[in-house]
Amino acid sequence: MTSFDTSPQLNVWRALLALAVVFVMLATTGWTALRTHRESSALQTSLAKWEHGSLHGLRLPDPESDPARLTRFFVSLDHKDRDRLAHRYALAVGNMNGAPVALRYQANRIALDKARRAEKKRMHDNRLSTAGQQDAGRRMHRYESLLDPGRQILSFDPQGSGRIAEVFGSLDRAQRISVVVPGVDTDLLTFQRTDRRYSAPVGMAKALYAAERAASPATRTAVIAWADYTAPEGLGVDAATGLRAEEGAVRLNGMLRALPGRAPVAMVCHSYGSVVCGVAAHAMPRRVSDIAVAASPGMRVTKAARLGTTARLWAMRDATDWVQDVPYLELGGLGHGADPVSSAFGARVLSARDAQGHAGYFQPGTDSLRNLADVGVGAYDEVTCARENDACRAGLPGTATAERA
């Protein structure tokens, strides 16, 4: 039986330990990690060209315009003009919220191929160290993989460690959409793994997509593997603060507001990704019906009600997950607040008994993945609660508890 609540005394000791660790880290690394912000020079260059560009003598719209306005602009163009813009401003169009998703896929293929060719040249650049040439080779092979036929890249930024998002299924036709938001150490090179595949965003999203289709074969679903933010590297200072989450929340909500159609959206947020979702929650569009967090270190609030969202909040944690030992509090900007699976927090707590540790929530065949899929397709009557009762289903439409009420 998992104990989701901790004593005040234990939390005090955890807080003291956490602060001691943080002071040691700051003494050796300084506060610079808190202020680091990597701009995307390649993307910014493409956006700058767009801002000074024109089509048929007319200026192009502001790329930061409301997504609806940008959608109207692209809809007004014929195929040839859209194709011209995708080739001329590949990174700008590929990352532009409001551009049709099919056009973004096309533009990102163009940008990926350009990046692939650049890394291939760097592999043989004698000015680079052996390590630099090897890194170029790894990136080139990653780009080649992302260029495989049928892959749908919704956003791509090669700068620094890289940012990316990929879609499984059809966003335009989906009746339900799920967005997987991963945690620390997520970048272009870790976006997909051959070993421990279900601990990486692509494996997570693929597993969730398959589980949703199994849970509701008649429902058209789409899943987004969203690694379009600069995640913290390792369990350092960045991971203990909300800076990366704040930056990521802006990007996440920009993407959500630009999603086509009106299908309900379920957020599926893992580890530090749940911090991003917590910070973003108050500004998420109302079509976000559910936020499910797994292995969460906190959502930077003391209670679910303070997230400022109408979405249903779900939480799960496996009993073997090391994240249960982090200090669930926030002091001076360090830490991420209360434990989402504690009874006082107010989330609907789902079973994750066989999740296989911190990285195992998306492993096929687990109750954690099945529960996340049921939330994703709105099959609330099928979810299993953590405490072997019906508490997590209370008051939900279509469930036995709602009918009794």
PDB file of C-alpha atoms in Angstrom, residues 108-335:
ATOM      1  CA  ASN A 108      10.062  21.319 -40.847  1.00  0.00           C
ATOM      2  CA  ARG A 109      11.106  18.597 -43.295  1.00  0.00           C
ATOM      3  CA  ILE A 110      12.853  21.302 -45.313  1.00  0.00           C
ATOM      4  CA  ALA A 111      14.519  22.710 -42.177  1.00  0.00           C
ATOM      5  CA  LEU A 112      15.527  19.236 -40.965  1.00  0.00           C
ATOM      6  CA  ASP A 113      17.119  18.377 -44.305  1.00  0.00           C
ATOM      7  CA  LYS A 114      19.102  21.618 -44.234  1.00  0.00           C
ATOM      8  CA  ALA A 115      20.250  20.878 -40.678  1.00  0.00           C
ATOM      9  CA  ARG A 116      21.143  17.306 -41.658  1.00  0.00           C
ATOM     10  CA  ARG A 117      23.370  18.525 -44.497  1.00  0.00           C
ATOM     11  CA  ALA A 118      25.051  21.064 -42.204  1.00  0.00           C
ATOM     12  CA  GLU A 119      25.856  18.401 -39.596  1.00  0.00           C
ATOM     13  CA  LYS A 120      27.169  16.051 -42.287  1.00  0.00           C
ATOM     14  CA  LYS A 121      29.703  18.723 -43.264  1.00  0.00           C
ATOM     15  CA  ARG A 122      30.644  19.288 -39.620  1.00  0.00           C
ATOM     16  CA  MET A 123      31.407  15.586 -39.227  1.00  0.00           C
ATOM     17  CA  HIS A 124      34.411  16.102 -41.519  1.00  0.00           C
ATOM     18  CA  ASP A 125      35.402  19.564 -40.323  1.00  0.00           C
ATOM     19  CA  ASN A 126      39.034  19.309 -39.184  1.00  0.00           C
ATOM     20  CA  ARG A 127      38.622  22.445 -37.090  1.00  0.00           C
ATOM     21  CA  LEU A 128      36.378  20.489 -34.728  1.00  0.00           C
ATOM     22  CA  SER A 129      37.648  18.189 -32.008  1.00  0.00           C
ATOM     23  CA  THR A 130      36.964  14.478 -32.251  1.00  0.00           C
ATOM     24  CA  ALA A 131      34.189  14.936 -29.705  1.00  0.00           C
ATOM     25  CA  GLY A 132      32.717  17.752 -31.796  1.00  0.00           C
ATOM     26  CA  GLN A 133      32.741  15.615 -34.930  1.00  0.00           C
ATOM     27  CA  GLN A 134      31.089  12.757 -33.044  1.00  0.00           C
ATOM     28  CA  ASP A 135      28.385  15.094 -31.756  1.00  0.00           C
ATOM     29  CA  ALA A 136      27.773  16.272 -35.327  1.00  0.00           C
ATOM     30  CA  GLY A 137      27.392  12.639 -36.369  1.00  0.00           C
ATOM     31  CA  ARG A 138      24.851  11.949 -33.637  1.00  0.00           C
ATOM     32  CA  ARG A 139      22.810  14.999 -34.610  1.00  0.00           C
ATOM     33  CA  MET A 140      22.960  14.095 -38.303  1.00  0.00           C
ATOM     34  CA  HIS A 141      21.635  10.617 -37.592  1.00  0.00           C
ATOM     35  CA  ARG A 142      18.876  12.089 -35.410  1.00  0.00           C
ATOM     36  CA  TYR A 143      17.820  14.400 -38.254  1.00  0.00           C
ATOM     37  CA  GLU A 144      17.860  11.486 -40.699  1.00  0.00           C
ATOM     38  CA  SER A 145      15.549   9.573 -38.373  1.00  0.00           C
ATOM     39  CA  LEU A 146      13.189  12.548 -38.050  1.00  0.00           C
ATOM     40  CA  LEU A 147      13.070  12.718 -41.867  1.00  0.00           C
ATOM     41  CA  ASP A 148      11.728   9.169 -42.148  1.00  0.00           C
ATOM     42  CA  PRO A 149       8.572   9.011 -44.298  1.00  0.00           C
ATOM     43  CA  GLY A 150       5.360   9.558 -42.399  1.00  0.00           C
ATOM     44  CA  ARG A 151       6.840  11.472 -39.448  1.00  0.00           C
ATOM     45  CA  GLN A 152       4.904  14.637 -38.592  1.00  0.00           C
ATOM     46  CA  ILE A 153       7.174  17.233 -37.006  1.00  0.00           C
ATOM     47  CA  LEU A 154       5.089  20.052 -35.570  1.00  0.00           C
ATOM     48  CA  SER A 155       8.029  22.189 -34.419  1.00  0.00           C
ATOM     49  CA  PHE A 156      11.799  22.031 -34.779  1.00  0.00           C
ATOM     50  CA  ASP A 157      14.589  24.240 -33.495  1.00  0.00           C
ATOM     51  CA  PRO A 158      18.190  23.024 -33.978  1.00  0.00           C
ATOM     52  CA  GLN A 159      19.800  25.680 -31.798  1.00  0.00           C
ATOM     53  CA  GLY A 160      21.699  24.562 -28.703  1.00  0.00           C
ATOM     54  CA  SER A 161      20.448  21.231 -27.371  1.00  0.00           C
ATOM     55  CA  GLY A 162      17.397  21.609 -29.628  1.00  0.00           C
ATOM     56  CA  ARG A 163      13.617  21.643 -29.265  1.00  0.00           C
ATOM     57  CA  ILE A 164      11.078  19.531 -31.100  1.00  0.00           C
ATOM     58  CA  ALA A 165       7.480  18.275 -31.160  1.00  0.00           C
ATOM     59  CA  GLU A 166       5.985  15.388 -33.128  1.00  0.00           C
ATOM     60  CA  VAL A 167       2.390  14.345 -33.841  1.00  0.00           C
ATOM     61  CA  PHE A 168       0.998  10.814 -33.960  1.00  0.00           C
ATOM     62  CA  GLY A 169      -2.382  10.578 -35.645  1.00  0.00           C
ATOM     63  CA  SER A 170      -4.292  13.349 -37.392  1.00  0.00           C
ATOM     64  CA  LEU A 171      -4.663  16.650 -35.518  1.00  0.00           C
ATOM     65  CA  ASP A 172      -7.144  17.914 -38.106  1.00  0.00           C
ATOM     66  CA  ARG A 173      -9.476  14.910 -37.723  1.00  0.00           C
ATOM     67  CA  ALA A 174      -8.972  14.091 -34.044  1.00  0.00           C
ATOM     68  CA  GLN A 175     -11.912  13.827 -31.664  1.00  0.00           C
ATOM     69  CA  ARG A 176      -9.530  13.731 -28.676  1.00  0.00           C
ATOM     70  CA  ILE A 177      -5.994  15.143 -28.440  1.00  0.00           C
ATOM     71  CA  SER A 178      -3.359  14.312 -25.826  1.00  0.00           C
ATOM     72  CA  VAL A 179      -0.133  16.238 -25.247  1.00  0.00           C
ATOM     73  CA  VAL A 180       2.821  14.495 -23.576  1.00  0.00           C
ATOM     74  CA  VAL A 181       5.090  16.970 -21.737  1.00  0.00           C
ATOM     75  CA  PRO A 182       8.368  15.318 -20.640  1.00  0.00           C
ATOM     76  CA  GLY A 183      10.828  16.319 -17.926  1.00  0.00           C
ATOM     77  CA  VAL A 184      14.562  16.857 -17.403  1.00  0.00           C
ATOM     78  CA  ASP A 185      17.283  15.907 -19.885  1.00  0.00           C
ATOM     79  CA  THR A 186      14.940  16.171 -22.851  1.00  0.00           C
ATOM     80  CA  ASP A 187      16.415  17.495 -26.091  1.00  0.00           C
ATOM     81  CA  LEU A 188      16.852  16.512 -29.738  1.00  0.00           C
ATOM     82  CA  LEU A 189      19.222  13.648 -28.978  1.00  0.00           C
ATOM     83  CA  THR A 190      17.107  12.181 -26.169  1.00  0.00           C
ATOM     84  CA  PHE A 191      13.775  12.756 -27.935  1.00  0.00           C
ATOM     85  CA  GLN A 192      13.812   9.123 -29.022  1.00  0.00           C
ATOM     86  CA  ARG A 193      15.683   6.096 -27.646  1.00  0.00           C
ATOM     87  CA  THR A 194      16.204   2.534 -28.776  1.00  0.00           C
ATOM     88  CA  ASP A 195      16.990   1.382 -25.237  1.00  0.00           C
ATOM     89  CA  ARG A 196      14.512   2.355 -22.529  1.00  0.00           C
ATOM     90  CA  ARG A 197      12.327   3.573 -25.383  1.00  0.00           C
ATOM     91  CA  TYR A 198       9.297   4.343 -23.201  1.00  0.00           C
ATOM     92  CA  SER A 199      11.286   6.776 -21.070  1.00  0.00           C
ATOM     93  CA  ALA A 200      11.744   9.140 -24.057  1.00  0.00           C
ATOM     94  CA  PRO A 201       9.047  11.460 -25.487  1.00  0.00           C
ATOM     95  CA  VAL A 202       8.559   9.541 -28.755  1.00  0.00           C
ATOM     96  CA  GLY A 203       8.176   6.223 -26.951  1.00  0.00           C
ATOM     97  CA  MET A 204       5.833   7.793 -24.376  1.00  0.00           C
ATOM     98  CA  ALA A 205       3.618   9.305 -27.074  1.00  0.00           C
ATOM     99  CA  LYS A 206       3.574   6.184 -29.245  1.00  0.00           C
ATOM    100  CA  ALA A 207       2.655   4.002 -26.274  1.00  0.00           C
ATOM    101  CA  LEU A 208      -0.103   6.417 -25.226  1.00  0.00           C
ATOM    102  CA  TYR A 209      -1.447   6.627 -28.790  1.00  0.00           C
ATOM    103  CA  ALA A 210      -1.640   2.819 -29.039  1.00  0.00           C
ATOM    104  CA  ALA A 211      -3.238   2.546 -25.593  1.00  0.00           C
ATOM    105  CA  GLU A 212      -5.856   5.184 -26.437  1.00  0.00           C
ATOM    106  CA  ARG A 213      -6.775   3.388 -29.630  1.00  0.00           C
ATOM    107  CA  ALA A 214      -7.115   0.141 -27.670  1.00  0.00           C
ATOM    108  CA  ALA A 215      -9.222   1.871 -24.995  1.00  0.00           C
ATOM    109  CA  SER A 216     -11.615   3.438 -27.512  1.00  0.00           C
ATOM    110  CA  PRO A 217     -11.206   2.068 -31.061  1.00  0.00           C
ATOM    111  CA  ALA A 218     -14.042   4.227 -32.390  1.00  0.00           C
ATOM    112  CA  THR A 219     -12.470   7.476 -31.191  1.00  0.00           C
ATOM    113  CA  ARG A 220     -10.149   9.334 -33.546  1.00  0.00           C
ATOM    114  CA  THR A 221      -7.198  10.347 -31.405  1.00  0.00           C
ATOM    115  CA  ALA A 222      -3.946  12.266 -31.851  1.00  0.00           C
ATOM    116  CA  VAL A 223      -0.999  12.471 -29.469  1.00  0.00           C
ATOM    117  CA  ILE A 224       1.709  15.138 -29.465  1.00  0.00           C
ATOM    118  CA  ALA A 225       5.188  14.392 -28.095  1.00  0.00           C
ATOM    119  CA  TRP A 226       5.949  17.961 -27.001  1.00  0.00           C
ATOM    120  CA  ALA A 227       9.615  18.623 -26.258  1.00  0.00           C
ATOM    121  CA  ASP A 228       9.460  22.196 -27.538  1.00  0.00           C
ATOM    122  CA  TYR A 229      10.987  23.790 -24.455  1.00  0.00           C
ATOM    123  CA  THR A 230      14.472  23.958 -22.967  1.00  0.00           C
ATOM    124  CA  ALA A 231      14.296  21.338 -20.227  1.00  0.00           C
ATOM    125  CA  PRO A 232      16.651  21.364 -17.228  1.00  0.00           C
ATOM    126  CA  GLU A 233      19.822  19.321 -17.597  1.00  0.00           C
ATOM    127  CA  GLY A 234      20.014  16.769 -14.809  1.00  0.00           C
ATOM    128  CA  LEU A 235      18.871  17.333 -11.238  1.00  0.00           C
ATOM    129  CA  GLY A 236      20.695  20.634 -10.717  1.00  0.00           C
ATOM    130  CA  VAL A 237      19.562  24.135  -9.834  1.00  0.00           C
ATOM    131  CA  ASP A 238      17.445  24.509 -12.973  1.00  0.00           C
ATOM    132  CA  ALA A 239      15.410  21.434 -12.006  1.00  0.00           C
ATOM    133  CA  ALA A 240      14.813  22.858  -8.520  1.00  0.00           C
ATOM    134  CA  THR A 241      13.390  26.166  -9.782  1.00  0.00           C
ATOM    135  CA  GLY A 242      10.530  27.212 -12.027  1.00  0.00           C
ATOM    136  CA  LEU A 243      12.567  29.184 -14.589  1.00  0.00           C
ATOM    137  CA  ARG A 244      12.505  26.554 -17.310  1.00  0.00           C
ATOM    138  CA  ALA A 245       8.872  25.819 -16.507  1.00  0.00           C
ATOM    139  CA  GLU A 246       7.921  29.480 -16.907  1.00  0.00           C
ATOM    140  CA  GLU A 247       9.635  29.675 -20.284  1.00  0.00           C
ATOM    141  CA  GLY A 248       8.122  26.377 -21.345  1.00  0.00           C
ATOM    142  CA  ALA A 249       4.622  27.355 -20.202  1.00  0.00           C
ATOM    143  CA  VAL A 250       4.563  30.286 -22.623  1.00  0.00           C
ATOM    144  CA  ARG A 251       5.550  28.023 -25.518  1.00  0.00           C
ATOM    145  CA  LEU A 252       3.124  25.297 -24.446  1.00  0.00           C
ATOM    146  CA  ASN A 253       0.127  27.612 -24.286  1.00  0.00           C
ATOM    147  CA  GLY A 254       1.075  29.156 -27.617  1.00  0.00           C
ATOM    148  CA  MET A 255       0.908  25.698 -29.194  1.00  0.00           C
ATOM    149  CA  LEU A 256      -2.353  24.799 -27.439  1.00  0.00           C
ATOM    150  CA  ARG A 257      -4.096  27.971 -28.609  1.00  0.00           C
ATOM    151  CA  ALA A 258      -3.142  27.150 -32.206  1.00  0.00           C
ATOM    152  CA  LEU A 259      -4.400  23.553 -32.288  1.00  0.00           C
ATOM    153  CA  PRO A 260      -6.910  22.996 -35.096  1.00  0.00           C
ATOM    154  CA  GLY A 261     -10.518  22.014 -34.468  1.00  0.00           C
ATOM    155  CA  ARG A 262     -12.347  21.884 -31.166  1.00  0.00           C
ATOM    156  CA  ALA A 263     -11.434  18.456 -29.826  1.00  0.00           C
ATOM    157  CA  PRO A 264     -10.922  18.232 -26.046  1.00  0.00           C
ATOM    158  CA  VAL A 265      -7.266  18.168 -25.027  1.00  0.00           C
ATOM    159  CA  ALA A 266      -5.712  16.091 -22.240  1.00  0.00           C
ATOM    160  CA  MET A 267      -2.323  17.124 -20.889  1.00  0.00           C
ATOM    161  CA  VAL A 268      -0.119  14.194 -19.828  1.00  0.00           C
ATOM    162  CA  CYS A 269       2.794  15.648 -17.876  1.00  0.00           C
ATOM    163  CA  HIS A 270       5.721  13.604 -16.570  1.00  0.00           C
ATOM    164  CA  SER A 271       8.228  14.590 -13.872  1.00  0.00           C
ATOM    165  CA  TYR A 272       9.459  18.196 -14.438  1.00  0.00           C
ATOM    166  CA  GLY A 273       6.913  18.350 -17.266  1.00  0.00           C
ATOM    167  CA  SER A 274       4.257  18.516 -14.546  1.00  0.00           C
ATOM    168  CA  VAL A 275       5.935  21.697 -13.270  1.00  0.00           C
ATOM    169  CA  VAL A 276       5.566  23.156 -16.772  1.00  0.00           C
ATOM    170  CA  CYS A 277       1.901  22.134 -16.852  1.00  0.00           C
ATOM    171  CA  GLY A 278       1.327  23.574 -13.383  1.00  0.00           C
ATOM    172  CA  VAL A 279       2.739  26.963 -14.375  1.00  0.00           C
ATOM    173  CA  ALA A 280       0.838  26.932 -17.686  1.00  0.00           C
ATOM    174  CA  ALA A 281      -2.499  25.718 -16.276  1.00  0.00           C
ATOM    175  CA  HIS A 282      -4.124  29.085 -15.505  1.00  0.00           C
ATOM    176  CA  ALA A 283      -3.666  30.284 -19.112  1.00  0.00           C
ATOM    177  CA  MET A 284      -4.534  27.057 -20.920  1.00  0.00           C
ATOM    178  CA  PRO A 285      -7.482  27.309 -23.326  1.00  0.00           C
ATOM    179  CA  ARG A 286     -10.766  25.951 -22.003  1.00  0.00           C
ATOM    180  CA  ARG A 287     -10.675  23.044 -24.440  1.00  0.00           C
ATOM    181  CA  VAL A 288      -8.043  21.500 -22.128  1.00  0.00           C
ATOM    182  CA  SER A 289     -10.376  19.156 -20.261  1.00  0.00           C
ATOM    183  CA  ASP A 290      -7.847  17.160 -18.242  1.00  0.00           C
ATOM    184  CA  ILE A 291      -4.364  17.511 -16.783  1.00  0.00           C
ATOM    185  CA  ALA A 292      -2.759  14.229 -15.690  1.00  0.00           C
ATOM    186  CA  VAL A 293       0.590  14.323 -13.910  1.00  0.00           C
ATOM    187  CA  ALA A 294       2.857  11.354 -13.253  1.00  0.00           C
ATOM    188  CA  ALA A 295       5.985  11.292 -11.070  1.00  0.00           C
ATOM    189  CA  SER A 296       5.481  14.946 -10.226  1.00  0.00           C
ATOM    190  CA  PRO A 297       7.904  16.898  -8.003  1.00  0.00           C
ATOM    191  CA  GLY A 298       5.106  19.463  -7.566  1.00  0.00           C
ATOM    192  CA  MET A 299       3.158  21.943  -9.671  1.00  0.00           C
ATOM    193  CA  ARG A 300       4.278  25.138  -7.900  1.00  0.00           C
ATOM    194  CA  VAL A 301       1.035  25.489  -5.970  1.00  0.00           C
ATOM    195  CA  THR A 302      -0.151  24.288  -2.557  1.00  0.00           C
ATOM    196  CA  LYS A 303      -3.527  22.997  -3.759  1.00  0.00           C
ATOM    197  CA  ALA A 304      -5.078  21.947  -7.054  1.00  0.00           C
ATOM    198  CA  ALA A 305      -7.672  24.711  -6.745  1.00  0.00           C
ATOM    199  CA  ARG A 306      -4.893  27.288  -7.036  1.00  0.00           C
ATOM    200  CA  LEU A 307      -3.898  26.166 -10.514  1.00  0.00           C
ATOM    201  CA  GLY A 308      -6.610  28.432 -11.888  1.00  0.00           C
ATOM    202  CA  THR A 309      -8.001  25.965 -14.417  1.00  0.00           C
ATOM    203  CA  THR A 310     -11.357  24.318 -15.057  1.00  0.00           C
ATOM    204  CA  ALA A 311      -9.605  21.149 -16.242  1.00  0.00           C
ATOM    205  CA  ARG A 312      -9.883  17.976 -14.167  1.00  0.00           C
ATOM    206  CA  LEU A 313      -6.604  17.244 -12.395  1.00  0.00           C
ATOM    207  CA  TRP A 314      -5.316  13.690 -12.120  1.00  0.00           C
ATOM    208  CA  ALA A 315      -2.120  12.511 -10.405  1.00  0.00           C
ATOM    209  CA  MET A 316      -0.249   9.233 -10.020  1.00  0.00           C
ATOM    210  CA  ARG A 317       2.975   7.979  -8.500  1.00  0.00           C
ATOM    211  CA  ASP A 318       4.488   4.521  -8.294  1.00  0.00           C
ATOM    212  CA  ALA A 319       5.577   3.360  -4.842  1.00  0.00           C
ATOM    213  CA  THR A 320       9.141   2.730  -6.114  1.00  0.00           C
ATOM    214  CA  ASP A 321       9.519   6.174  -7.692  1.00  0.00           C
ATOM    215  CA  TRP A 322      12.416   8.139  -6.158  1.00  0.00           C
ATOM    216  CA  VAL A 323      10.540  11.420  -6.715  1.00  0.00           C
ATOM    217  CA  GLN A 324       8.536  10.697  -3.554  1.00  0.00           C
ATOM    218  CA  ASP A 325      11.656  11.631  -1.577  1.00  0.00           C
ATOM    219  CA  VAL A 326      11.982  15.186  -2.910  1.00  0.00           C
ATOM    220  CA  PRO A 327      10.943  18.011  -0.536  1.00  0.00           C
ATOM    221  CA  TYR A 328       7.359  18.869  -1.469  1.00  0.00           C
ATOM    222  CA  LEU A 329       7.471  22.557  -0.621  1.00  0.00           C
ATOM    223  CA  GLU A 330       8.718  25.863  -2.030  1.00  0.00           C
ATOM    224  CA  LEU A 331      11.184  28.157  -0.270  1.00  0.00           C
ATOM    225  CA  GLY A 332      12.617  31.256  -1.901  1.00  0.00           C
ATOM    226  CA  GLY A 333      11.879  29.975  -5.383  1.00  0.00           C
ATOM    227  CA  LEU A 334      13.423  26.558  -4.738  1.00  0.00           C
ATOM    228  CA  GLY A 335      11.166  23.516  -4.832  1.00  0.00           C
TER     229      GLY A 335
END
